[in-house]
Amino acid sequence: MTESFFALITDYGVWIILASTYLSCLLVPIPSSMMMLAGGALVSVGDLVLWQVVLAAYAGAVLGDQSGFAIGQRSSKLLAQFTSDKPKRKALFTKAQKVVDTSGGIGVFFSTWLFAPLGPWVNIAAGAASMRWLRFTLWDAAGELVWVSIYIGLGYSFATSLSSIAEIASNAIGFVTAALIAILLGRWLLHRSV
């Protein structure tokens, strides 16, 4: 599968990276993290230019998040219809609303890279909750910088073993997520027992 990503990027250049990060932020199931890994690997062998890959991935991600935020601001009735007949969608959107309500900007920041599958939903929920645009944008831009840097950096650093790195990165993010949940749950239990 990795060869397919290399072929797409070789054929279409950084535009495919921009498109994949943009669309992935709008709930389109595209493996944009793998595209960034492949882009980083192609930079390491001299086929692509680092600043162009970073700019394309970052611009696509931020623009996709901004589009999701705008959808949330303007389409609350449509969102209700989109999530009402699908229990998984409704659960994800409800979880995203809770992240926005309880964590605000820091929730947006972590949803862009640490809890990436929830990210597009958080963007929409932030818009629907009328979060201030500037606050959303600053937290979102910082989080996307982390996401893009991690994946392009890993692709660049470990170009020869890209498949292994993709699996390790996925497991590492899962481990960090589990550790954060354990810490938060521990704090909550400690607070409840006092």
PDB file of C-alpha atoms in Angstrom:
ATOM      1  CA  MET A   1       0.000   0.000   0.000  1.00  0.00           C
ATOM      2  CA  THR A   2       2.891   2.359   0.717  1.00  0.00           C
ATOM      3  CA  GLU A   3       3.925   2.079  -2.934  1.00  0.00           C
ATOM      4  CA  SER A   4       0.498   3.410  -3.934  1.00  0.00           C
ATOM      5  CA  PHE A   5       1.048   6.558  -1.878  1.00  0.00           C
ATOM      6  CA  PHE A   6       4.507   7.055  -3.385  1.00  0.00           C
ATOM      7  CA  ALA A   7       3.012   6.655  -6.856  1.00  0.00           C
ATOM      8  CA  LEU A   8       0.247   9.189  -6.180  1.00  0.00           C
ATOM      9  CA  ILE A   9       2.674  11.733  -4.792  1.00  0.00           C
ATOM     10  CA  THR A  10       5.153  11.104  -7.606  1.00  0.00           C
ATOM     11  CA  ASP A  11       2.389  11.639 -10.182  1.00  0.00           C
ATOM     12  CA  TYR A  12       0.633  14.615  -8.583  1.00  0.00           C
ATOM     13  CA  GLY A  13       3.294  16.140  -6.336  1.00  0.00           C
ATOM     14  CA  VAL A  14       2.432  18.174  -3.292  1.00  0.00           C
ATOM     15  CA  TRP A  15      -1.082  18.862  -4.607  1.00  0.00           C
ATOM     16  CA  ILE A  16      -2.188  15.364  -3.614  1.00  0.00           C
ATOM     17  CA  ILE A  17      -0.850  15.962  -0.100  1.00  0.00           C
ATOM     18  CA  LEU A  18      -2.745  19.252   0.119  1.00  0.00           C
ATOM     19  CA  ALA A  19      -5.947  17.607  -1.155  1.00  0.00           C
ATOM     20  CA  SER A  20      -5.640  14.617   1.179  1.00  0.00           C
ATOM     21  CA  THR A  21      -5.121  16.699   4.329  1.00  0.00           C
ATOM     22  CA  TYR A  22      -7.939  19.061   3.313  1.00  0.00           C
ATOM     23  CA  LEU A  23     -10.437  16.300   2.636  1.00  0.00           C
ATOM     24  CA  SER A  24      -9.485  14.259   5.705  1.00  0.00           C
ATOM     25  CA  CYS A  25     -10.411  17.264   7.847  1.00  0.00           C
ATOM     26  CA  LEU A  26     -13.884  17.165   6.278  1.00  0.00           C
ATOM     27  CA  LEU A  27     -14.724  13.573   7.270  1.00  0.00           C
ATOM     28  CA  VAL A  28     -13.518  12.030   4.003  1.00  0.00           C
ATOM     29  CA  PRO A  29     -11.739   8.771   4.913  1.00  0.00           C
ATOM     30  CA  ILE A  30      -8.360   9.459   3.341  1.00  0.00           C
ATOM     31  CA  PRO A  31      -5.093   8.217   4.914  1.00  0.00           C
ATOM     32  CA  SER A  32      -3.556  11.685   5.008  1.00  0.00           C
ATOM     33  CA  SER A  33      -1.042  10.689   7.694  1.00  0.00           C
ATOM     34  CA  MET A  34       0.369   8.043   5.348  1.00  0.00           C
ATOM     35  CA  MET A  35       0.481  10.624   2.552  1.00  0.00           C
ATOM     36  CA  MET A  36       2.542  12.921   4.774  1.00  0.00           C
ATOM     37  CA  LEU A  37       4.845  10.035   5.742  1.00  0.00           C
ATOM     38  CA  ALA A  38       5.353   9.265   2.062  1.00  0.00           C
ATOM     39  CA  GLY A  39       5.917  12.957   1.323  1.00  0.00           C
ATOM     40  CA  GLY A  40       8.578  13.136   4.030  1.00  0.00           C
ATOM     41  CA  ALA A  41      10.255  10.021   2.635  1.00  0.00           C
ATOM     42  CA  LEU A  42      10.325  11.532  -0.859  1.00  0.00           C
ATOM     43  CA  VAL A  43      11.901  14.695   0.590  1.00  0.00           C
ATOM     44  CA  SER A  44      14.652  12.583   2.167  1.00  0.00           C
ATOM     45  CA  VAL A  45      15.635  11.093  -1.184  1.00  0.00           C
ATOM     46  CA  GLY A  46      15.506  14.455  -2.959  1.00  0.00           C
ATOM     47  CA  ASP A  47      12.340  13.933  -5.031  1.00  0.00           C
ATOM     48  CA  LEU A  48      10.374  16.670  -3.250  1.00  0.00           C
ATOM     49  CA  VAL A  49      11.244  19.934  -1.486  1.00  0.00           C
ATOM     50  CA  LEU A  50      10.688  19.989   2.283  1.00  0.00           C
ATOM     51  CA  TRP A  51       9.102  23.435   2.590  1.00  0.00           C
ATOM     52  CA  GLN A  52       6.663  22.659  -0.225  1.00  0.00           C
ATOM     53  CA  VAL A  53       5.540  19.386   1.376  1.00  0.00           C
ATOM     54  CA  VAL A  54       5.140  21.025   4.789  1.00  0.00           C
ATOM     55  CA  LEU A  55       3.284  24.009   3.335  1.00  0.00           C
ATOM     56  CA  ALA A  56       0.942  21.807   1.285  1.00  0.00           C
ATOM     57  CA  ALA A  57       0.105  19.513   4.210  1.00  0.00           C
ATOM     58  CA  TYR A  58      -0.305  22.399   6.647  1.00  0.00           C
ATOM     59  CA  ALA A  59      -2.385  24.549   4.291  1.00  0.00           C
ATOM     60  CA  GLY A  60      -4.663  21.626   3.444  1.00  0.00           C
ATOM     61  CA  ALA A  61      -5.180  20.770   7.102  1.00  0.00           C
ATOM     62  CA  VAL A  62      -5.860  24.329   8.258  1.00  0.00           C
ATOM     63  CA  LEU A  63      -8.147  25.079   5.307  1.00  0.00           C
ATOM     64  CA  GLY A  64     -10.023  21.816   5.888  1.00  0.00           C
ATOM     65  CA  ASP A  65     -10.487  22.665   9.558  1.00  0.00           C
ATOM     66  CA  GLN A  66     -11.668  26.161   8.665  1.00  0.00           C
ATOM     67  CA  SER A  67     -14.188  24.675   6.239  1.00  0.00           C
ATOM     68  CA  GLY A  68     -15.443  22.310   8.938  1.00  0.00           C
ATOM     69  CA  PHE A  69     -15.766  25.220  11.374  1.00  0.00           C
ATOM     70  CA  ALA A  70     -17.764  27.208   8.782  1.00  0.00           C
ATOM     71  CA  ILE A  71     -20.028  24.207   8.141  1.00  0.00           C
ATOM     72  CA  GLY A  72     -20.699  23.990  11.870  1.00  0.00           C
ATOM     73  CA  GLN A  73     -21.529  27.701  12.067  1.00  0.00           C
ATOM     74  CA  ARG A  74     -23.946  27.692   9.163  1.00  0.00           C
ATOM     75  CA  SER A  75     -25.575  24.275   9.131  1.00  0.00           C
ATOM     76  CA  SER A  76     -26.895  23.263  12.529  1.00  0.00           C
ATOM     77  CA  LYS A  77     -30.152  21.855  11.087  1.00  0.00           C
ATOM     78  CA  LEU A  78     -28.254  19.921   8.436  1.00  0.00           C
ATOM     79  CA  LEU A  79     -25.916  18.560  11.123  1.00  0.00           C
ATOM     80  CA  ALA A  80     -28.872  17.271  13.103  1.00  0.00           C
ATOM     81  CA  GLN A  81     -30.122  15.429  10.011  1.00  0.00           C
ATOM     82  CA  PHE A  82     -26.631  14.138   9.138  1.00  0.00           C
ATOM     83  CA  THR A  83     -26.146  12.613  12.579  1.00  0.00           C
ATOM     84  CA  SER A  84     -29.683  11.633  13.608  1.00  0.00           C
ATOM     85  CA  ASP A  85     -30.053   8.422  11.603  1.00  0.00           C
ATOM     86  CA  LYS A  86     -26.478   7.171  12.176  1.00  0.00           C
ATOM     87  CA  PRO A  87     -25.684   6.176  15.789  1.00  0.00           C
ATOM     88  CA  LYS A  88     -21.887   6.229  15.261  1.00  0.00           C
ATOM     89  CA  ARG A  89     -21.987   9.703  13.728  1.00  0.00           C
ATOM     90  CA  LYS A  90     -24.246  10.935  16.488  1.00  0.00           C
ATOM     91  CA  ALA A  91     -21.934   9.489  19.166  1.00  0.00           C
ATOM     92  CA  LEU A  92     -18.857  11.096  17.565  1.00  0.00           C
ATOM     93  CA  PHE A  93     -20.567  14.452  17.223  1.00  0.00           C
ATOM     94  CA  THR A  94     -21.808  14.280  20.817  1.00  0.00           C
ATOM     95  CA  LYS A  95     -18.276  13.463  21.997  1.00  0.00           C
ATOM     96  CA  ALA A  96     -16.899  16.353  19.925  1.00  0.00           C
ATOM     97  CA  GLN A  97     -19.459  18.736  21.418  1.00  0.00           C
ATOM     98  CA  LYS A  98     -18.401  17.615  24.889  1.00  0.00           C
ATOM     99  CA  VAL A  99     -14.717  18.250  24.028  1.00  0.00           C
ATOM    100  CA  VAL A 100     -15.542  21.759  22.838  1.00  0.00           C
ATOM    101  CA  ASP A 101     -17.792  22.500  25.832  1.00  0.00           C
ATOM    102  CA  THR A 102     -15.395  21.194  28.488  1.00  0.00           C
ATOM    103  CA  SER A 103     -11.945  21.839  26.986  1.00  0.00           C
ATOM    104  CA  GLY A 104     -12.457  24.671  24.490  1.00  0.00           C
ATOM    105  CA  GLY A 105      -9.310  25.664  22.612  1.00  0.00           C
ATOM    106  CA  ILE A 106      -7.061  23.023  24.167  1.00  0.00           C
ATOM    107  CA  GLY A 107      -9.580  20.405  23.027  1.00  0.00           C
ATOM    108  CA  VAL A 108      -9.288  21.751  19.487  1.00  0.00           C
ATOM    109  CA  PHE A 109      -5.484  21.603  19.755  1.00  0.00           C
ATOM    110  CA  PHE A 110      -5.404  17.939  20.850  1.00  0.00           C
ATOM    111  CA  SER A 111      -8.109  16.892  18.373  1.00  0.00           C
ATOM    112  CA  THR A 112      -5.912  17.899  15.447  1.00  0.00           C
ATOM    113  CA  TRP A 113      -3.140  15.413  16.193  1.00  0.00           C
ATOM    114  CA  LEU A 114      -3.536  13.362  19.374  1.00  0.00           C
ATOM    115  CA  PHE A 115      -7.200  12.464  18.903  1.00  0.00           C
ATOM    116  CA  ALA A 116      -7.161  12.952  15.124  1.00  0.00           C
ATOM    117  CA  PRO A 117     -10.197  10.753  14.286  1.00  0.00           C
ATOM    118  CA  LEU A 118     -12.313  13.107  16.398  1.00  0.00           C
ATOM    119  CA  GLY A 119     -10.759  16.229  14.846  1.00  0.00           C
ATOM    120  CA  PRO A 120     -13.183  16.878  11.969  1.00  0.00           C
ATOM    121  CA  TRP A 121     -16.107  16.476  14.350  1.00  0.00           C
ATOM    122  CA  VAL A 122     -14.535  18.909  16.830  1.00  0.00           C
ATOM    123  CA  ASN A 123     -14.110  21.488  14.046  1.00  0.00           C
ATOM    124  CA  ILE A 124     -17.790  21.255  13.188  1.00  0.00           C
ATOM    125  CA  ALA A 125     -18.830  21.254  16.855  1.00  0.00           C
ATOM    126  CA  ALA A 126     -16.677  24.332  17.543  1.00  0.00           C
ATOM    127  CA  GLY A 127     -18.436  26.194  14.752  1.00  0.00           C
ATOM    128  CA  ALA A 128     -21.864  25.023  15.899  1.00  0.00           C
ATOM    129  CA  ALA A 129     -21.050  26.061  19.496  1.00  0.00           C
ATOM    130  CA  SER A 130     -20.145  29.565  18.280  1.00  0.00           C
ATOM    131  CA  MET A 131     -16.553  29.352  19.523  1.00  0.00           C
ATOM    132  CA  ARG A 132     -14.767  32.565  18.636  1.00  0.00           C
ATOM    133  CA  TRP A 133     -13.141  32.144  15.220  1.00  0.00           C
ATOM    134  CA  LEU A 134      -9.788  33.616  16.267  1.00  0.00           C
ATOM    135  CA  ARG A 135      -9.570  31.341  19.316  1.00  0.00           C
ATOM    136  CA  PHE A 136     -10.425  28.311  17.178  1.00  0.00           C
ATOM    137  CA  THR A 137      -7.913  29.312  14.497  1.00  0.00           C
ATOM    138  CA  LEU A 138      -4.998  29.865  16.879  1.00  0.00           C
ATOM    139  CA  TRP A 139      -5.463  26.541  18.705  1.00  0.00           C
ATOM    140  CA  ASP A 140      -6.151  24.716  15.449  1.00  0.00           C
ATOM    141  CA  ALA A 141      -3.122  26.170  13.644  1.00  0.00           C
ATOM    142  CA  ALA A 142      -0.843  25.166  16.524  1.00  0.00           C
ATOM    143  CA  GLY A 143      -2.228  21.630  16.605  1.00  0.00           C
ATOM    144  CA  GLU A 144      -1.960  21.155  12.857  1.00  0.00           C
ATOM    145  CA  LEU A 145       1.668  22.275  13.008  1.00  0.00           C
ATOM    146  CA  VAL A 146       2.324  19.454  15.481  1.00  0.00           C
ATOM    147  CA  TRP A 147       0.456  16.895  13.318  1.00  0.00           C
ATOM    148  CA  VAL A 148       2.218  17.872  10.099  1.00  0.00           C
ATOM    149  CA  SER A 149       5.650  18.058  11.760  1.00  0.00           C
ATOM    150  CA  ILE A 150       5.311  14.631  13.350  1.00  0.00           C
ATOM    151  CA  TYR A 151       4.312  12.762  10.214  1.00  0.00           C
ATOM    152  CA  ILE A 152       6.518  14.517   7.689  1.00  0.00           C
ATOM    153  CA  GLY A 153       9.423  14.343  10.139  1.00  0.00           C
ATOM    154  CA  LEU A 154       8.911  10.618  10.683  1.00  0.00           C
ATOM    155  CA  GLY A 155       8.676  10.029   6.934  1.00  0.00           C
ATOM    156  CA  TYR A 156      11.859  11.997   6.383  1.00  0.00           C
ATOM    157  CA  SER A 157      13.777  10.331   9.195  1.00  0.00           C
ATOM    158  CA  PHE A 158      12.741   6.762   8.512  1.00  0.00           C
ATOM    159  CA  ALA A 159      12.242   6.723   4.759  1.00  0.00           C
ATOM    160  CA  THR A 160      13.665   3.222   4.363  1.00  0.00           C
ATOM    161  CA  SER A 161      11.214   1.619   6.801  1.00  0.00           C
ATOM    162  CA  LEU A 162       8.052   3.630   6.182  1.00  0.00           C
ATOM    163  CA  SER A 163       5.566   0.797   6.794  1.00  0.00           C
ATOM    164  CA  SER A 164       7.079   0.048  10.197  1.00  0.00           C
ATOM    165  CA  ILE A 165       7.061   3.708  11.177  1.00  0.00           C
ATOM    166  CA  ALA A 166       3.396   4.088  10.240  1.00  0.00           C
ATOM    167  CA  GLU A 167       2.532   1.229  12.576  1.00  0.00           C
ATOM    168  CA  ILE A 168       4.776   2.556  15.365  1.00  0.00           C
ATOM    169  CA  ALA A 169       3.315   6.064  15.084  1.00  0.00           C
ATOM    170  CA  SER A 170      -0.198   4.679  15.258  1.00  0.00           C
ATOM    171  CA  ASN A 171       0.682   2.595  18.336  1.00  0.00           C
ATOM    172  CA  ALA A 172       2.518   5.500  20.000  1.00  0.00           C
ATOM    173  CA  ILE A 173      -0.435   7.847  19.567  1.00  0.00           C
ATOM    174  CA  GLY A 174      -2.687   5.112  20.954  1.00  0.00           C
ATOM    175  CA  PHE A 175      -0.359   4.693  23.941  1.00  0.00           C
ATOM    176  CA  VAL A 176      -0.246   8.437  24.639  1.00  0.00           C
ATOM    177  CA  THR A 177      -4.034   8.602  24.352  1.00  0.00           C
ATOM    178  CA  ALA A 178      -4.455   5.709  26.795  1.00  0.00           C
ATOM    179  CA  ALA A 179      -1.988   7.311  29.217  1.00  0.00           C
ATOM    180  CA  LEU A 180      -3.818  10.649  29.091  1.00  0.00           C
ATOM    181  CA  ILE A 181      -7.154   8.945  29.672  1.00  0.00           C
ATOM    182  CA  ALA A 182      -5.690   7.036  32.633  1.00  0.00           C
ATOM    183  CA  ILE A 183      -4.294  10.256  34.131  1.00  0.00           C
ATOM    184  CA  LEU A 184      -7.555  12.139  33.659  1.00  0.00           C
ATOM    185  CA  LEU A 185      -9.578   9.254  35.063  1.00  0.00           C
ATOM    186  CA  GLY A 186      -7.212   9.035  38.050  1.00  0.00           C
ATOM    187  CA  ARG A 187      -7.573  12.755  38.714  1.00  0.00           C
ATOM    188  CA  TRP A 188     -11.334  12.520  38.427  1.00  0.00           C
ATOM    189  CA  LEU A 189     -11.485   9.553  40.824  1.00  0.00           C
ATOM    190  CA  LEU A 190      -9.172  11.293  43.285  1.00  0.00           C
ATOM    191  CA  HIS A 191     -11.273  14.448  43.119  1.00  0.00           C
ATOM    192  CA  ARG A 192     -14.515  12.461  43.612  1.00  0.00           C
ATOM    193  CA  SER A 193     -13.137  10.596  46.614  1.00  0.00           C
ATOM    194  CA  VAL A 194     -12.069  13.742  48.468  1.00  0.00           C
TER     195      VAL A 194
END
